[in-house]
Structures are given as C-alpha cells and as structure tokens.
Amino acid sequence: PHTHTHTHPLHTTHTPGMESYAPECTEAKQKYEACFNQWYANKFLKGKVDNECDPLFQVYQTCLQSALKERGVDLAELQATSPPTFESPEKAKK
C-alpha cells in the first residue's frame, strides 16, 4: 500500500486503513487518507497543489480533538511536547 509523508497537526502518517487513536474517529480518518492518497498520486505529483481533502481532514481533526478532550488529554500540552518545526530563514523574515 502507498503511504504518504504529508502531515497535519494531530495527523500521523500511517498505512491507509489503520484505526484512529479514537475508534469513533476511524471512519473519518480512513476517508481523509483515501482522499489524500488519491489527490497526492493523481494531482499533487502532477503539479496541482490545492488540497481538496482539507474539509475531510477538518472533520477528522474535530473528532479527534473532541475524543482527546473526553479522555482528559490536554491538547495544548500535547502540542507543546511535539517536535518543533523549522522554517526557512527567508520565510521567518516575513
């Protein structure tokens, strides 16, 4: 199966079809991943960079955030402990 390296906050790269951290969000995760993989292979690699799967990601992200909150996971704390991201010097100057 094709895996991707595209990531969003709260989205980890997995083989499509893997369950979500929150089982109630698995269907939303799988729909987003299926859409993303099709978009990546058929559009992004051909130069079309507008990700039409973002609405599906938002559904999954909202579900996951709600599930984490219900489980007592502090999302702000989780994001604060995630690895830092780096910007190019040109982008940082803007």
Short mmCIF file of N, CA, C and O in Angstrom, two decimals:
data_model
loop_
_atom_site.label_atom_id
_atom_site.label_comp_id
_atom_site.label_asym_id
_atom_site.label_seq_id
_atom_site.Cartn_x
_atom_site.Cartn_y
_atom_site.Cartn_z
N PRO A 1 0.83 -1.21 0.00
CA PRO A 1 0.00 0.00 0.00
C PRO A 1 0.86 1.25 0.00
O PRO A 1 1.94 1.26 0.56
N HIS A 2 0.34 2.29 -0.62
CA HIS A 2 1.05 3.57 -0.72
C HIS A 2 0.89 4.33 0.59
O HIS A 2 -0.19 4.47 1.11
N THR A 3 2.01 4.75 1.16
CA THR A 3 1.94 5.62 2.33
C THR A 3 2.37 7.00 1.91
O THR A 3 3.00 7.18 0.88
N HIS A 4 2.05 8.00 2.72
CA HIS A 4 2.41 9.36 2.37
C HIS A 4 3.17 9.99 3.50
O HIS A 4 3.18 9.52 4.62
N THR A 5 3.83 11.11 3.19
CA THR A 5 4.61 11.81 4.20
C THR A 5 3.95 13.12 4.59
O THR A 5 4.50 13.87 5.35
N HIS A 6 2.79 13.40 4.05
CA HIS A 6 2.06 14.63 4.35
C HIS A 6 1.55 14.56 5.78
O HIS A 6 0.98 13.57 6.19
N THR A 7 1.78 15.60 6.55
CA THR A 7 1.28 15.58 7.91
C THR A 7 0.58 16.88 8.26
O THR A 7 0.84 17.91 7.68
N HIS A 8 -0.34 16.79 9.15
CA HIS A 8 -1.04 17.90 9.76
C HIS A 8 -0.86 17.75 11.25
O HIS A 8 -0.58 16.65 11.73
N PRO A 9 -1.07 18.79 12.01
CA PRO A 9 -1.09 18.58 13.46
C PRO A 9 -2.14 17.51 13.78
O PRO A 9 -3.19 17.48 13.18
N LEU A 10 -1.84 16.63 14.67
CA LEU A 10 -2.72 15.54 15.07
C LEU A 10 -2.88 14.46 14.01
O LEU A 10 -3.68 13.56 14.16
N HIS A 11 -2.15 14.55 12.96
CA HIS A 11 -2.25 13.52 11.94
C HIS A 11 -0.90 12.85 11.80
O HIS A 11 0.08 13.49 11.47
N THR A 12 -0.85 11.56 12.04
CA THR A 12 0.39 10.84 11.87
C THR A 12 0.32 10.04 10.60
O THR A 12 -0.76 9.66 10.15
N THR A 13 1.45 9.79 10.01
CA THR A 13 1.49 9.04 8.76
C THR A 13 1.37 7.55 9.08
O THR A 13 2.17 7.01 9.82
N HIS A 14 0.35 6.93 8.55
CA HIS A 14 0.11 5.50 8.74
C HIS A 14 -0.30 4.91 7.40
O HIS A 14 -0.70 5.61 6.49
N THR A 15 -0.20 3.61 7.34
CA THR A 15 -0.73 2.92 6.18
C THR A 15 -2.24 3.15 6.16
O THR A 15 -2.88 3.03 7.19
N PRO A 16 -2.80 3.48 5.00
CA PRO A 16 -4.25 3.69 4.95
C PRO A 16 -4.99 2.49 5.52
O PRO A 16 -4.58 1.35 5.35
N GLY A 17 -6.08 2.77 6.21
CA GLY A 17 -6.87 1.72 6.80
C GLY A 17 -6.57 1.47 8.26
O GLY A 17 -7.30 0.75 8.93
N MET A 18 -5.50 2.07 8.78
CA MET A 18 -5.19 1.92 10.19
C MET A 18 -6.26 2.65 10.99
O MET A 18 -6.79 3.66 10.57
N GLU A 19 -6.52 2.14 12.21
CA GLU A 19 -7.51 2.78 13.06
C GLU A 19 -6.96 4.07 13.65
O GLU A 19 -5.76 4.24 13.82
N SER A 20 -7.85 4.96 13.97
CA SER A 20 -7.51 6.20 14.64
C SER A 20 -7.22 5.90 16.10
O SER A 20 -7.64 4.87 16.64
N TYR A 21 -6.54 6.83 16.77
CA TYR A 21 -6.34 6.74 18.21
C TYR A 21 -7.69 6.59 18.90
O TYR A 21 -7.84 5.86 19.86
N ALA A 22 -8.66 7.31 18.40
CA ALA A 22 -10.03 7.24 18.94
C ALA A 22 -10.87 6.43 17.96
O ALA A 22 -11.10 6.86 16.84
N PRO A 23 -11.32 5.24 18.36
CA PRO A 23 -12.08 4.38 17.44
C PRO A 23 -13.27 5.07 16.78
O PRO A 23 -13.57 4.79 15.62
N GLU A 24 -13.91 6.00 17.48
CA GLU A 24 -15.06 6.70 16.90
C GLU A 24 -14.66 7.62 15.75
O GLU A 24 -15.51 8.08 14.99
N CYS A 25 -13.37 7.86 15.59
CA CYS A 25 -12.89 8.73 14.51
C CYS A 25 -12.26 7.94 13.36
O CYS A 25 -11.81 8.53 12.38
N THR A 26 -12.23 6.62 13.47
CA THR A 26 -11.56 5.80 12.45
C THR A 26 -12.15 6.01 11.07
O THR A 26 -11.43 6.15 10.08
N GLU A 27 -13.48 6.05 10.96
CA GLU A 27 -14.10 6.22 9.65
C GLU A 27 -13.69 7.55 9.01
O GLU A 27 -13.35 7.61 7.83
N ALA A 28 -13.70 8.62 9.80
CA ALA A 28 -13.29 9.94 9.29
C ALA A 28 -11.83 9.92 8.87
O ALA A 28 -11.46 10.49 7.84
N LYS A 29 -10.98 9.26 9.64
CA LYS A 29 -9.55 9.16 9.33
C LYS A 29 -9.36 8.42 8.01
O LYS A 29 -8.58 8.84 7.15
N GLN A 30 -10.04 7.30 7.85
CA GLN A 30 -9.90 6.49 6.64
C GLN A 30 -10.40 7.23 5.40
O GLN A 30 -9.79 7.14 4.33
N LYS A 31 -11.50 7.99 5.53
CA LYS A 31 -12.00 8.78 4.40
C LYS A 31 -10.98 9.84 4.00
O LYS A 31 -10.71 10.04 2.81
N TYR A 32 -10.41 10.52 4.99
CA TYR A 32 -9.40 11.53 4.70
C TYR A 32 -8.19 10.90 4.03
O TYR A 32 -7.69 11.41 3.02
N GLU A 33 -7.69 9.80 4.56
CA GLU A 33 -6.50 9.17 4.00
C GLU A 33 -6.74 8.68 2.58
O GLU A 33 -5.87 8.81 1.72
N ALA A 34 -7.91 8.12 2.31
CA ALA A 34 -8.23 7.65 0.96
C ALA A 34 -8.25 8.83 -0.01
O ALA A 34 -7.68 8.77 -1.11
N CYS A 35 -8.89 9.93 0.42
CA CYS A 35 -8.94 11.14 -0.41
C CYS A 35 -7.53 11.67 -0.64
O CYS A 35 -7.13 11.97 -1.76
N PHE A 36 -6.75 11.77 0.45
CA PHE A 36 -5.40 12.32 0.35
C PHE A 36 -4.54 11.50 -0.59
O PHE A 36 -3.83 12.05 -1.44
N ASN A 37 -4.59 10.18 -0.46
CA ASN A 37 -3.74 9.34 -1.31
C ASN A 37 -4.10 9.50 -2.78
O ASN A 37 -3.22 9.53 -3.64
N GLN A 38 -5.39 9.62 -3.09
CA GLN A 38 -5.81 9.84 -4.47
C GLN A 38 -5.34 11.21 -4.96
O GLN A 38 -4.82 11.34 -6.07
N TRP A 39 -5.54 12.23 -4.14
CA TRP A 39 -5.12 13.59 -4.51
C TRP A 39 -3.61 13.64 -4.70
O TRP A 39 -3.12 14.20 -5.69
N TYR A 40 -2.86 13.05 -3.79
CA TYR A 40 -1.40 13.09 -3.85
C TYR A 40 -0.89 12.43 -5.13
O TYR A 40 -0.07 12.99 -5.84
N ALA A 41 -1.40 11.24 -5.41
CA ALA A 41 -0.92 10.50 -6.57
C ALA A 41 -1.40 11.09 -7.89
O ALA A 41 -0.65 11.14 -8.87
N ASN A 42 -2.64 11.55 -7.92
CA ASN A 42 -3.24 11.97 -9.19
C ASN A 42 -3.18 13.46 -9.47
O ASN A 42 -3.37 13.88 -10.61
N LYS A 43 -2.94 14.26 -8.45
CA LYS A 43 -2.93 15.71 -8.66
C LYS A 43 -1.66 16.38 -8.17
O LYS A 43 -0.99 17.07 -8.93
N PHE A 44 -1.31 16.18 -6.91
CA PHE A 44 -0.14 16.85 -6.35
C PHE A 44 1.13 16.52 -7.13
O PHE A 44 1.90 17.41 -7.47
N LEU A 45 1.34 15.25 -7.43
CA LEU A 45 2.55 14.85 -8.16
C LEU A 45 2.54 15.37 -9.60
O LEU A 45 3.56 15.36 -10.26
N LYS A 46 1.40 15.86 -10.04
CA LYS A 46 1.29 16.44 -11.38
C LYS A 46 1.24 17.96 -11.34
O LYS A 46 0.92 18.61 -12.31
N GLY A 47 1.54 18.52 -10.15
CA GLY A 47 1.66 19.98 -10.04
C GLY A 47 0.44 20.71 -9.52
O GLY A 47 0.47 21.94 -9.40
N LYS A 48 -0.62 20.02 -9.20
CA LYS A 48 -1.83 20.68 -8.67
C LYS A 48 -1.77 20.61 -7.15
O LYS A 48 -2.05 19.58 -6.55
N VAL A 49 -1.42 21.74 -6.53
CA VAL A 49 -1.13 21.72 -5.10
C VAL A 49 -2.32 22.03 -4.19
O VAL A 49 -2.21 21.88 -2.99
N ASP A 50 -3.44 22.46 -4.71
CA ASP A 50 -4.60 22.73 -3.86
C ASP A 50 -5.15 21.42 -3.32
O ASP A 50 -5.62 20.58 -4.09
N ASN A 51 -5.06 21.24 -2.01
CA ASN A 51 -5.50 20.00 -1.39
C ASN A 51 -7.00 20.04 -1.16
O ASN A 51 -7.48 20.66 -0.23
N GLU A 52 -7.72 19.33 -1.98
CA GLU A 52 -9.18 19.30 -1.89
C GLU A 52 -9.68 18.41 -0.75
O GLU A 52 -10.87 18.34 -0.51
N CYS A 53 -8.76 17.77 -0.03
CA CYS A 53 -9.15 16.88 1.07
C CYS A 53 -9.18 17.59 2.43
O CYS A 53 -9.52 16.97 3.44
N ASP A 54 -8.82 18.85 2.45
CA ASP A 54 -8.78 19.58 3.72
C ASP A 54 -10.12 19.54 4.48
O ASP A 54 -10.10 19.39 5.70
N PRO A 55 -11.27 19.64 3.82
CA PRO A 55 -12.53 19.54 4.59
C PRO A 55 -12.66 18.20 5.32
O PRO A 55 -13.15 18.15 6.44
N LEU A 56 -12.21 17.11 4.70
CA LEU A 56 -12.25 15.80 5.36
C LEU A 56 -11.28 15.75 6.52
O LEU A 56 -11.56 15.15 7.56
N PHE A 57 -10.13 16.41 6.36
CA PHE A 57 -9.18 16.46 7.47
C PHE A 57 -9.78 17.22 8.64
O PHE A 57 -9.62 16.82 9.80
N GLN A 58 -10.48 18.30 8.36
CA GLN A 58 -11.08 19.10 9.42
C GLN A 58 -12.11 18.28 10.21
O GLN A 58 -12.18 18.38 11.44
N VAL A 59 -12.88 17.44 9.52
CA VAL A 59 -13.84 16.57 10.19
C VAL A 59 -13.10 15.61 11.12
O VAL A 59 -13.47 15.43 12.28
N TYR A 60 -12.03 15.00 10.61
CA TYR A 60 -11.25 14.05 11.42
C TYR A 60 -10.60 14.77 12.60
O TYR A 60 -10.65 14.30 13.73
N GLN A 61 -10.01 15.92 12.35
CA GLN A 61 -9.32 16.67 13.41
C GLN A 61 -10.31 17.07 14.52
O GLN A 61 -10.00 16.92 15.70
N THR A 62 -11.49 17.53 14.14
CA THR A 62 -12.51 17.92 15.13
C THR A 62 -12.92 16.71 15.96
O THR A 62 -13.04 16.79 17.19
N CYS A 63 -13.13 15.58 15.31
CA CYS A 63 -13.50 14.36 16.01
C CYS A 63 -12.40 13.96 16.99
O CYS A 63 -12.65 13.64 18.15
N LEU A 64 -11.16 13.97 16.53
CA LEU A 64 -10.04 13.56 17.37
C LEU A 64 -9.85 14.51 18.55
O LEU A 64 -9.62 14.07 19.67
N GLN A 65 -9.96 15.80 18.30
CA GLN A 65 -9.82 16.77 19.39
C GLN A 65 -10.88 16.54 20.46
O GLN A 65 -10.60 16.59 21.66
N SER A 66 -12.11 16.28 20.03
CA SER A 66 -13.20 16.03 20.97
C SER A 66 -12.94 14.75 21.76
O SER A 66 -13.13 14.70 22.98
N ALA A 67 -12.48 13.71 21.08
CA ALA A 67 -12.20 12.44 21.75
C ALA A 67 -11.06 12.59 22.75
O ALA A 67 -11.12 12.03 23.86
N LEU A 68 -10.03 13.34 22.39
CA LEU A 68 -8.91 13.56 23.32
C LEU A 68 -9.39 14.31 24.56
O LEU A 68 -9.03 13.96 25.68
N LYS A 69 -10.22 15.32 24.34
CA LYS A 69 -10.75 16.10 25.47
C LYS A 69 -11.58 15.22 26.40
O LYS A 69 -11.45 15.30 27.62
N GLU A 70 -12.42 14.35 25.81
CA GLU A 70 -13.25 13.45 26.61
C GLU A 70 -12.39 12.49 27.44
O GLU A 70 -12.80 12.06 28.51
N ARG A 71 -11.20 12.16 26.92
CA ARG A 71 -10.31 11.23 27.61
C ARG A 71 -9.37 11.95 28.58
O ARG A 71 -8.50 11.35 29.18
N GLY A 72 -9.55 13.26 28.70
CA GLY A 72 -8.74 14.03 29.64
C GLY A 72 -7.35 14.36 29.13
O GLY A 72 -6.47 14.71 29.92
N VAL A 73 -7.13 14.25 27.83
CA VAL A 73 -5.83 14.60 27.25
C VAL A 73 -5.83 16.10 26.98
O VAL A 73 -6.71 16.62 26.31
N ASP A 74 -4.83 16.78 27.53
CA ASP A 74 -4.70 18.22 27.33
C ASP A 74 -4.03 18.46 25.98
O ASP A 74 -2.83 18.23 25.83
N LEU A 75 -4.82 18.91 25.02
CA LEU A 75 -4.31 19.10 23.66
C LEU A 75 -3.19 20.13 23.60
O LEU A 75 -2.20 19.94 22.91
N ALA A 76 -3.32 21.21 24.36
CA ALA A 76 -2.28 22.25 24.36
C ALA A 76 -0.96 21.66 24.88
O ALA A 76 0.11 21.94 24.33
N GLU A 77 -1.04 20.84 25.90
CA GLU A 77 0.17 20.22 26.44
C GLU A 77 0.77 19.24 25.44
O GLU A 77 1.97 19.17 25.25
N LEU A 78 -0.09 18.48 24.78
CA LEU A 78 0.37 17.52 23.78
C LEU A 78 1.09 18.24 22.63
O LEU A 78 2.15 17.82 22.20
N GLN A 79 0.52 19.34 22.15
CA GLN A 79 1.13 20.10 21.06
C GLN A 79 2.43 20.74 21.52
O GLN A 79 3.37 20.86 20.75
N ALA A 80 2.52 21.15 22.79
CA ALA A 80 3.73 21.78 23.30
C ALA A 80 4.89 20.80 23.38
O ALA A 80 6.05 21.20 23.32
N THR A 81 4.59 19.50 23.49
CA THR A 81 5.65 18.50 23.59
C THR A 81 5.98 17.86 22.26
O THR A 81 6.87 17.02 22.18
N SER A 82 5.28 18.24 21.20
CA SER A 82 5.58 17.65 19.90
C SER A 82 6.86 18.28 19.35
O SER A 82 7.24 19.38 19.73
N PRO A 83 7.55 17.56 18.46
CA PRO A 83 8.82 18.07 17.92
C PRO A 83 8.62 19.43 17.26
O PRO A 83 7.59 19.69 16.65
N PRO A 84 9.61 20.31 17.37
CA PRO A 84 9.50 21.63 16.73
C PRO A 84 9.54 21.51 15.21
O PRO A 84 10.07 20.56 14.66
N THR A 85 8.94 22.50 14.57
CA THR A 85 9.04 22.58 13.12
C THR A 85 9.97 23.74 12.79
O THR A 85 10.11 24.68 13.57
N PHE A 86 10.62 23.64 11.68
CA PHE A 86 11.59 24.65 11.30
C PHE A 86 11.16 25.32 10.00
O PHE A 86 10.68 24.67 9.09
N GLU A 87 11.33 26.62 9.94
CA GLU A 87 11.03 27.38 8.74
C GLU A 87 12.34 27.80 8.09
O GLU A 87 13.35 27.96 8.77
N SER A 88 12.29 28.02 6.82
CA SER A 88 13.48 28.52 6.13
C SER A 88 13.74 29.94 6.61
O SER A 88 12.81 30.65 7.00
N PRO A 89 14.99 30.40 6.60
CA PRO A 89 15.28 31.76 7.03
C PRO A 89 14.50 32.82 6.25
O PRO A 89 14.07 33.81 6.80
N GLU A 90 14.26 32.57 4.97
CA GLU A 90 13.51 33.53 4.15
C GLU A 90 12.08 33.65 4.66
O GLU A 90 11.53 34.72 4.75
N LYS A 91 11.46 32.52 5.00
CA LYS A 91 10.08 32.53 5.46
C LYS A 91 9.98 33.18 6.84
O LYS A 91 9.02 33.88 7.14
N ALA A 92 10.96 32.97 7.69
CA ALA A 92 10.94 33.50 9.04
C ALA A 92 11.04 35.02 9.04
O ALA A 92 10.56 35.68 9.94
N LYS A 93 11.67 35.60 8.02
CA LYS A 93 11.85 37.05 7.95
C LYS A 93 10.56 37.80 7.62
O LYS A 93 10.43 38.97 7.88
N LYS A 94 9.59 37.11 7.02
CA LYS A 94 8.35 37.75 6.56
C LYS A 94 7.49 38.20 7.69
O LYS A 94 7.46 37.80 8.76
#
